[in-house]
Short mmCIF file of C-alpha atoms and ligand atoms in Angstrom, two decimals:
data_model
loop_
_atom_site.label_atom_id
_atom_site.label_comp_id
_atom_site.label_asym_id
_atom_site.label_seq_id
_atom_site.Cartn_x
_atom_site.Cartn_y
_atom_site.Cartn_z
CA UNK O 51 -6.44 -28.20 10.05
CA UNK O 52 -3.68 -27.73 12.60
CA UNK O 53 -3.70 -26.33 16.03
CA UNK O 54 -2.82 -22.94 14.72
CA UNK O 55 -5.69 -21.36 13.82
CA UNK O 56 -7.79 -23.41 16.87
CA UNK O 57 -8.94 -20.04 18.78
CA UNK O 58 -10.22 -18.14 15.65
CA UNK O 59 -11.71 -21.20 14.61
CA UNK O 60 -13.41 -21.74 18.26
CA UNK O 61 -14.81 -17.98 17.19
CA UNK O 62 -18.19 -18.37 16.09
CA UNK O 63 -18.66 -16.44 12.88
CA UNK O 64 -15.61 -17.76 11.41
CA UNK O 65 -15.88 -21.32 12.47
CA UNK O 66 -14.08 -24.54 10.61
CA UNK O 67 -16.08 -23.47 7.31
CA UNK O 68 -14.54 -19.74 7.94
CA UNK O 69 -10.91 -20.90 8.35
CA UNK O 70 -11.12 -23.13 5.48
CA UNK O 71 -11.90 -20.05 3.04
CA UNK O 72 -9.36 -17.73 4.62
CA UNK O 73 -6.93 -20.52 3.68
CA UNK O 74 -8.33 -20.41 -0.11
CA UNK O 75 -8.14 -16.64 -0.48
CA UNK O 76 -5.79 -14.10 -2.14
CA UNK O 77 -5.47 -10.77 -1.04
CA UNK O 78 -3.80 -7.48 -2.22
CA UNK O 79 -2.29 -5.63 0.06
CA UNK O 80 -1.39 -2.29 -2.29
CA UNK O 81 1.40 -0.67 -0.08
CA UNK O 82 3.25 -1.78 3.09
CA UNK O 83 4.14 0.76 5.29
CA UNK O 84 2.43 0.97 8.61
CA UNK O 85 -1.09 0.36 7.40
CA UNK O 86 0.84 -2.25 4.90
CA UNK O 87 2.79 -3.69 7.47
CA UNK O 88 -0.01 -4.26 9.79
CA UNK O 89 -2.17 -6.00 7.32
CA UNK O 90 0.04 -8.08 6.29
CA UNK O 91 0.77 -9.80 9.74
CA UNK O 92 -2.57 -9.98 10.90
CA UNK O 93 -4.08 -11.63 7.60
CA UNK O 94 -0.85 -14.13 7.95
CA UNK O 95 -1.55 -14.77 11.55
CA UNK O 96 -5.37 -15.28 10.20
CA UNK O 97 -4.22 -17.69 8.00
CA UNK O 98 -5.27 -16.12 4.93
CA UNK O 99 -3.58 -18.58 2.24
CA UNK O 100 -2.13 -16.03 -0.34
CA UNK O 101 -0.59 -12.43 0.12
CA UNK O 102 0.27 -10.81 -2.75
CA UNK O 103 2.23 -7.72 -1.22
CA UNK O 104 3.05 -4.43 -3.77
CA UNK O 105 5.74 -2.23 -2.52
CA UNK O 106 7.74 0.89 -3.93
CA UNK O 107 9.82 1.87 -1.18
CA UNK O 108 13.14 0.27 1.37
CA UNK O 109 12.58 0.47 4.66
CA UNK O 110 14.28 2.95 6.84
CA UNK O 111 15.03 4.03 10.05
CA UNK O 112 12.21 6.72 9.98
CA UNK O 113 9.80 3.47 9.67
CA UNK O 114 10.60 1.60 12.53
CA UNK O 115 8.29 3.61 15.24
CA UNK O 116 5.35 2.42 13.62
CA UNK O 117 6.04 -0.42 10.79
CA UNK O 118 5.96 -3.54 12.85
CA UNK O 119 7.72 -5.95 9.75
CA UNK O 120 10.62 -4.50 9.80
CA UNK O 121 13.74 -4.31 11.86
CA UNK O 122 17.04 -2.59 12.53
CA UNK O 123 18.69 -4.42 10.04
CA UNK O 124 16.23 -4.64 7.14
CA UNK O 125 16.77 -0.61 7.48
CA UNK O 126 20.88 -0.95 7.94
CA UNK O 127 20.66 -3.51 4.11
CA UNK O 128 17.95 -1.01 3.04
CA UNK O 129 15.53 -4.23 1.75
CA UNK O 130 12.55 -3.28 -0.35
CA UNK O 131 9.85 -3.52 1.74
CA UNK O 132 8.06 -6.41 -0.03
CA UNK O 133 10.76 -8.15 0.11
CA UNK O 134 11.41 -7.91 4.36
CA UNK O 135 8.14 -8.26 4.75
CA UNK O 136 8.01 -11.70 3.06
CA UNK O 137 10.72 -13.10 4.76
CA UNK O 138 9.42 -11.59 8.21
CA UNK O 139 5.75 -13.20 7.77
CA UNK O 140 7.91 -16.96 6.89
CA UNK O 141 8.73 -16.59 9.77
CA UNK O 142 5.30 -15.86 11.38
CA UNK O 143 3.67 -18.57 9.24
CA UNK O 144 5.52 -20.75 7.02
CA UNK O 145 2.32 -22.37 5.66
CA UNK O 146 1.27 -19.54 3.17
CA UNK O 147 2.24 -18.18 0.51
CA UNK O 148 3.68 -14.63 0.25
CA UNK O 149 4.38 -12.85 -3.04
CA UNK O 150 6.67 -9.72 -2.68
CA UNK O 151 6.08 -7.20 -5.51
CA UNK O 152 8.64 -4.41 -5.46
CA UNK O 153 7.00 -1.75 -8.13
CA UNK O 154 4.88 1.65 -8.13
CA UNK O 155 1.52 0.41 -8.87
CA UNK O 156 0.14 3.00 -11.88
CA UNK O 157 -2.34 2.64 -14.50
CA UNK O 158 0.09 0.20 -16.61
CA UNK O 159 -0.26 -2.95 -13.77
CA UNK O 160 -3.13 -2.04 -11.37
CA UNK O 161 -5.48 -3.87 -13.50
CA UNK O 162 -2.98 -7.24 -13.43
CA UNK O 163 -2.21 -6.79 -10.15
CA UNK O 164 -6.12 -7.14 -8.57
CA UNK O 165 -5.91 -9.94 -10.95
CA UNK O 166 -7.23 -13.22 -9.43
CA UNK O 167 -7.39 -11.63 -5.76
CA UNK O 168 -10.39 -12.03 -3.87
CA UNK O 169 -9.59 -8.42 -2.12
CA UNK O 170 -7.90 -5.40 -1.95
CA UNK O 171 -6.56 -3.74 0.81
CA UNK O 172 -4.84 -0.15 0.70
CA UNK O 173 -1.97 0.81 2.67
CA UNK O 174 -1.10 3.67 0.41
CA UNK O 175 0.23 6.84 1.74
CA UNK O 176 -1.53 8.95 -1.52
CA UNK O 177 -4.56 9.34 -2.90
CA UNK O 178 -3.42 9.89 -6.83
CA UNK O 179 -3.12 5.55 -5.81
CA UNK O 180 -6.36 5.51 -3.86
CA UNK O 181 -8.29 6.52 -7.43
CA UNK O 182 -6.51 4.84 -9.76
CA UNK O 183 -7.31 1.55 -7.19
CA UNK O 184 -10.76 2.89 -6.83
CA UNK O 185 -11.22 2.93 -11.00
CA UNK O 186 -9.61 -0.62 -11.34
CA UNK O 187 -11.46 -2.30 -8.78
CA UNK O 188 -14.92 -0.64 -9.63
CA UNK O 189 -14.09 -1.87 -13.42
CA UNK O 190 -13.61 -5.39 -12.38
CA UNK O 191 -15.80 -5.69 -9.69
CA UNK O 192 -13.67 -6.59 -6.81
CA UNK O 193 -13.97 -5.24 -3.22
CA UNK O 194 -11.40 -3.20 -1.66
CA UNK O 195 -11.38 -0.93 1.89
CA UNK O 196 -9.64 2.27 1.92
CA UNK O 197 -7.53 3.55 4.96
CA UNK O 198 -5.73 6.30 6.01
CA UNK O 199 -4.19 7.58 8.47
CA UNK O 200 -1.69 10.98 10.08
CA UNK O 201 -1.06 12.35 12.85
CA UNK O 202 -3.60 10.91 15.61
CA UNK O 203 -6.35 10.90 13.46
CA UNK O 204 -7.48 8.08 10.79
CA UNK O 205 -10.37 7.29 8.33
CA UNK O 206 -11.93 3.62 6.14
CA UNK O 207 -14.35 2.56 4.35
CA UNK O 208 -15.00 -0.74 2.18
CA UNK O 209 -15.90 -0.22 -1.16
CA UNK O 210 -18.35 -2.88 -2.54
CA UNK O 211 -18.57 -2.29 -6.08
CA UNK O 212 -22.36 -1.70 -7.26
CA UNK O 213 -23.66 -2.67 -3.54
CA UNK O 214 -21.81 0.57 -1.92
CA UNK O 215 -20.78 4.46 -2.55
CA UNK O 216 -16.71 4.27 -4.20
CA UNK O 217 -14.33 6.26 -3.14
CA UNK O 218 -15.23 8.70 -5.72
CA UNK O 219 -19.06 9.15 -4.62
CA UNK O 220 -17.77 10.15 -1.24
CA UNK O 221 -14.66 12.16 -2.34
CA UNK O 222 -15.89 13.44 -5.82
CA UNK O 223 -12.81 15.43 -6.61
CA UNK O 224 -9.19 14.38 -5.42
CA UNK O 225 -7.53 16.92 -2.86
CA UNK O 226 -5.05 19.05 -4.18
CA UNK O 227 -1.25 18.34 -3.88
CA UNK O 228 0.07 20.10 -0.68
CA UNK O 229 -3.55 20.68 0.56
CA UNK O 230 -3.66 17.81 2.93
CA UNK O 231 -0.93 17.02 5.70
CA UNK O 232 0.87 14.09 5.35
CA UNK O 233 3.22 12.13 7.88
CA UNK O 234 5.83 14.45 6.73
CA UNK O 235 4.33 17.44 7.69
CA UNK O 236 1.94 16.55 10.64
CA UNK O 237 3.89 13.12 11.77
CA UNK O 238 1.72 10.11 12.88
CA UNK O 239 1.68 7.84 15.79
CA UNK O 240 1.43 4.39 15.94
CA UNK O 241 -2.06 3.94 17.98
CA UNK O 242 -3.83 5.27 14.78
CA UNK O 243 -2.06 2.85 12.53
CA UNK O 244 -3.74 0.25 14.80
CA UNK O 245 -7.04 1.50 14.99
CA UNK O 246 -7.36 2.20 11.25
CA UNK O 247 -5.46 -1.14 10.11
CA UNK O 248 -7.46 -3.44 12.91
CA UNK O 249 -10.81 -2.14 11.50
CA UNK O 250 -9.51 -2.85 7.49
CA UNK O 251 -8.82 -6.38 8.99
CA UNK O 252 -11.91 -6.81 10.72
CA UNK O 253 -13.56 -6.35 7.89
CA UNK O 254 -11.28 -8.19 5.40
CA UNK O 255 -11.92 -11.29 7.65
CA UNK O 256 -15.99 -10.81 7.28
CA UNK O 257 -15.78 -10.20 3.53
CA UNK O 258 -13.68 -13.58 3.54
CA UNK O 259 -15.71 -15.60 5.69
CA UNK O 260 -19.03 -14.25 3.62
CA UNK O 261 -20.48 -12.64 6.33
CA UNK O 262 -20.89 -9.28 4.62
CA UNK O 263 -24.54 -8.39 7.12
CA UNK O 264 -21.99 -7.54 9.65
CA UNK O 265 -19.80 -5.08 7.56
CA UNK O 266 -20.04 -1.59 8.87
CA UNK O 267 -21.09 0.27 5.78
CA UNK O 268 -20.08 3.45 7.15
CA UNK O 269 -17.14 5.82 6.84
CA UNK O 270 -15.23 5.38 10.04
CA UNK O 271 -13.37 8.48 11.39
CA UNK O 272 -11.30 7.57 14.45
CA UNK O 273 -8.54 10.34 16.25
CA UNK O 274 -6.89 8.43 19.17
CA UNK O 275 -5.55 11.59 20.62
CA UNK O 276 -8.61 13.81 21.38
CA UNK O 277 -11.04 10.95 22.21
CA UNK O 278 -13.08 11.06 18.90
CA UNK O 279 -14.95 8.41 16.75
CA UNK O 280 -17.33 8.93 14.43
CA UNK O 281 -19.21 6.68 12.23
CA UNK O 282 -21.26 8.63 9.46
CA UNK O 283 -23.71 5.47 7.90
CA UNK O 284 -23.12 5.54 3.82
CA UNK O 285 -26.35 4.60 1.70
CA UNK O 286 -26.50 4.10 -2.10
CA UNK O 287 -24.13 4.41 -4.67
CA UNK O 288 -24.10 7.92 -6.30
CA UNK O 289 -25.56 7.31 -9.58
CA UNK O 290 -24.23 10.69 -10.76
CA UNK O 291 -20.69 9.10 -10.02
CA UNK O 292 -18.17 9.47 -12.42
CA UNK O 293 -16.50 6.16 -11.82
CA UNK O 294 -19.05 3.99 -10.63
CA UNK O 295 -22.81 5.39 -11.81
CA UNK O 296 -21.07 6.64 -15.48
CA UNK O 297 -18.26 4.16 -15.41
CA UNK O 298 -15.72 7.03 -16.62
CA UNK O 299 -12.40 5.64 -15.44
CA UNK O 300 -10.06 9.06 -15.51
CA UNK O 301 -7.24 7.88 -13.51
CA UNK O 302 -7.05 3.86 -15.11
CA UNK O 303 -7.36 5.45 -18.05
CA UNK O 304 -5.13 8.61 -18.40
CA UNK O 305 -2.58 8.96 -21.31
CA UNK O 306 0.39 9.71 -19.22
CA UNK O 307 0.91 8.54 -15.47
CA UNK O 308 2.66 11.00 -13.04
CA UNK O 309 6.41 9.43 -13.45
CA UNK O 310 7.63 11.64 -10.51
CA UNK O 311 5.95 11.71 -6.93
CA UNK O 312 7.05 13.63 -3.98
CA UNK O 313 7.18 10.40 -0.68
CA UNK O 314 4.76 10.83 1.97
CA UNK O 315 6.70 10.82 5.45
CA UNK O 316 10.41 11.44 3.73
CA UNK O 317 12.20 13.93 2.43
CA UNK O 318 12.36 12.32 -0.52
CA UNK O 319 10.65 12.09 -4.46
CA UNK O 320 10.18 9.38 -6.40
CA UNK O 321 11.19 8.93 -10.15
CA UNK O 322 9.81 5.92 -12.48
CA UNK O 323 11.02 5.63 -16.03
CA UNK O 324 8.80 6.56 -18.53
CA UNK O 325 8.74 2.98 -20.15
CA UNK O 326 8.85 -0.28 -18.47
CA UNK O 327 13.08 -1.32 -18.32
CA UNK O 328 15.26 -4.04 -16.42
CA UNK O 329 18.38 -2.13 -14.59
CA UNK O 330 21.34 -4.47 -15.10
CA UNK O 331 22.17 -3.12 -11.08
CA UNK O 332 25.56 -4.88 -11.47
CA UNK O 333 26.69 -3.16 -14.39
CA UNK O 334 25.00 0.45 -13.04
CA UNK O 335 26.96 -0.45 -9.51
CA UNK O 336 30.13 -0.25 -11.49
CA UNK O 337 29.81 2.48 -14.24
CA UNK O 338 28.37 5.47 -10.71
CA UNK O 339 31.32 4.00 -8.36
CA UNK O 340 33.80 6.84 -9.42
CA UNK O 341 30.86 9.09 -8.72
CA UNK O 342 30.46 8.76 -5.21
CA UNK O 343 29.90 6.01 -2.54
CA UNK O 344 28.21 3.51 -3.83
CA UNK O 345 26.47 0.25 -2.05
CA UNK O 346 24.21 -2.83 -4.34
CA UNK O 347 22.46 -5.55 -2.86
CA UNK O 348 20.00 -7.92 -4.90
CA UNK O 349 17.40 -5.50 -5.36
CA UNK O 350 18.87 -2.24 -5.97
CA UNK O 351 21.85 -0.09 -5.77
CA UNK O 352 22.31 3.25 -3.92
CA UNK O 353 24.68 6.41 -4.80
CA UNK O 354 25.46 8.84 -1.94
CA UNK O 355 26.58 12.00 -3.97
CA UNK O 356 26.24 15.57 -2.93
CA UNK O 357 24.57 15.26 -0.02
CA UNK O 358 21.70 13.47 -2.11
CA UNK O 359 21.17 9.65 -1.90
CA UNK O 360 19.43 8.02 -5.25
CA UNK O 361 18.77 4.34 -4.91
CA UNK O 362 17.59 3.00 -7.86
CA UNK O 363 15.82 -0.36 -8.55
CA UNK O 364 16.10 -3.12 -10.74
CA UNK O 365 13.13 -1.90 -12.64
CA UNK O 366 14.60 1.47 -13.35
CA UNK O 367 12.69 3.81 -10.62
CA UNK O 368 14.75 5.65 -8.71
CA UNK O 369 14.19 6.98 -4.82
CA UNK O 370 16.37 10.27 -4.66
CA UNK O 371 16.20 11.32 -0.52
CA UNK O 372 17.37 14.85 0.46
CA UNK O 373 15.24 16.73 -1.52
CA UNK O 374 11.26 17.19 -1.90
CA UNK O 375 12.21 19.16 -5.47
CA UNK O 376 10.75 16.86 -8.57
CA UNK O 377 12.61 18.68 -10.90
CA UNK O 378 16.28 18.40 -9.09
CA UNK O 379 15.49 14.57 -8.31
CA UNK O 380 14.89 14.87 -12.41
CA UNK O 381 17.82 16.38 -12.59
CA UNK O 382 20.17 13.84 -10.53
CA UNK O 383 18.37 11.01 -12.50
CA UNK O 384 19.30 11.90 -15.80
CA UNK O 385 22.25 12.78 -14.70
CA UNK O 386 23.41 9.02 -12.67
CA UNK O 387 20.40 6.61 -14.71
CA UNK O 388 20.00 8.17 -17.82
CA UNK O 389 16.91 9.05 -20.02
ZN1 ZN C 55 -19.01 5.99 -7.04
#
């Protein structure tokens, strides 16, 4: 083992052996925005061996105060973020492997997507994800530690299927749509992203290593700007659960998925097509150019047209900025992408 890894390994509880299965593990990382972003470098600096990294989203300006992958330029070519983020952490360490998934994770790939990972890690910025992550990983067993985090203030909690309370024990019903604030309403500072993301590490790294007796089993409240930390202790699985005591999976499970979302932190909605497709972005490039200005790169290709921007990707989802109105992003889709 190289030189590399020399003062983690000189770290007691992870050790030669501990090093050696960080090397032979796969991890999710669902999301990378801050939380995302953050994750992602410090498992690669860890040395975890695999990173499978699921993003919807390019990276903007907006996301260069806090997202610590990303750089002027990545924002100036608008790269998905999967996609900057794997070529950022090749440069951080060459010697694993990184696999950048652009694509809205829904009820139609969750299940693949945990596939084969040892862990799951969310960096979502919604909790319609959170549940639908919390019913696919409490279906197949497999760990995963929820984080969040707005403003100053941030929350986590690892979810040990059948050993600890889901996501669902805790928050029985999800919040409401507009009842919570989000980055876009109430902002968010970096500090928080650290605090939440460095404790979802910290723990990743135990779960890795094996040594699950010093997971925190708690849910872990932190607010970096008045002071506060809190750290309620979590017992037993709920067994009047829906997802984990009665194994009802609502969200995995659902006829329809939401194909339209309003973006946390932008002024922007998301709309996915409402069967899987492959954009010929060439072709599309061509046929909106008398439209209005209109730039491609490998991954997708973006229309600026009445004060609106719609960037649409290769697998037919389209990110229309300048509104937070589903129905006119609807509107503008039809209208440039069809269906
Ligand atoms: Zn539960």
């Amino acid at each position: 083992m190289n030189e590399r890894y020399s003062r983690q390994i000189l770290f007691p509880e992870i050790g030669r052996a501990g090093q050696e299965k960080l090397l032979n593990s796969r991890v999710l990382l669902v999301g990378c925005g801050a939380l995302g972003a953050a994750h992602a470098e410090m498992l690669a600096r860890a040395g975890v061996g695999k990173l499978r990294i699921v993003d919807r989203d390019f990276v903007e300006f907006t996301n260069l105060q806090r997202q610590t992958l990303f750089k002027e330029s990545d924002a100036a070519e608008r790269l998905p973020k999967a996609v900057a983020a794997k070529t950022r952490i090749g440069e951080i360490n060459s010697e694993i492997e990184v696999e950048a998934i652009v694509a809205d994770v829904n009820n139609s790939n969750v299940e693949s997507l945990i596939d084969g990972c040892d862990l799951v890690l969310d960096g979502t910025d919604n909790f319609h994800v959170r549940y639908l992550l919390n019913d696919a990983c409490v279906k197949h067993a497999k760990t995963w530690i929820y984080g969040a985090a707005v403003s100053s203030y941030g929350t986590t909690m690892t979810i040990i299927p059948g050993e600890t309370p889901c996501l669902r024990c805790i928050f029985d019903e999800m919040p409401d749509a507009g009842s919570s604030p989000t980055c876009d309403t109430a902002g968010v500072i970096m500090p928080i992203i650290a605090t939440v993301s460095a404790t979802q590490v910290a723990e990743a790294l135990k779960i890795l290593v094996g040594d699950t007796k010093s997971l925190h089993r708690s849910l872990m409240q932190f607010d970096v700007w008045a002071n506060d930390r809190q750290r309620i202790k979590l017992g037993e699985p709920n067994p009047d659960c829906k997802t984990c005591g009665e194994r009802v999976f609502e969200f995995l499970d659902a006829e329809t998925q939401e194909f339209s979302a309003v973006l946390c932190g932008r002024d922007a909605v998301q709309i996915a097509p409402p069967k899987p497709t492959v954009i010929d972005l060439a072709g599309l490039a061509t046929r909106l150019g008398s439209f209005g200005d209109v730039k491609q790169n490998e991954y997708l290709v973006r229309l600026s047209v009445d004060g609106h921007e719609v960037t649409i990707f290769a697998d037919g989802r389209a990110i229309v900025n300048g509104t937070d109105d589903i129905s006119a992003a609807r509107s503008l889709y039809s209208r440039y992408v069809g269906n």
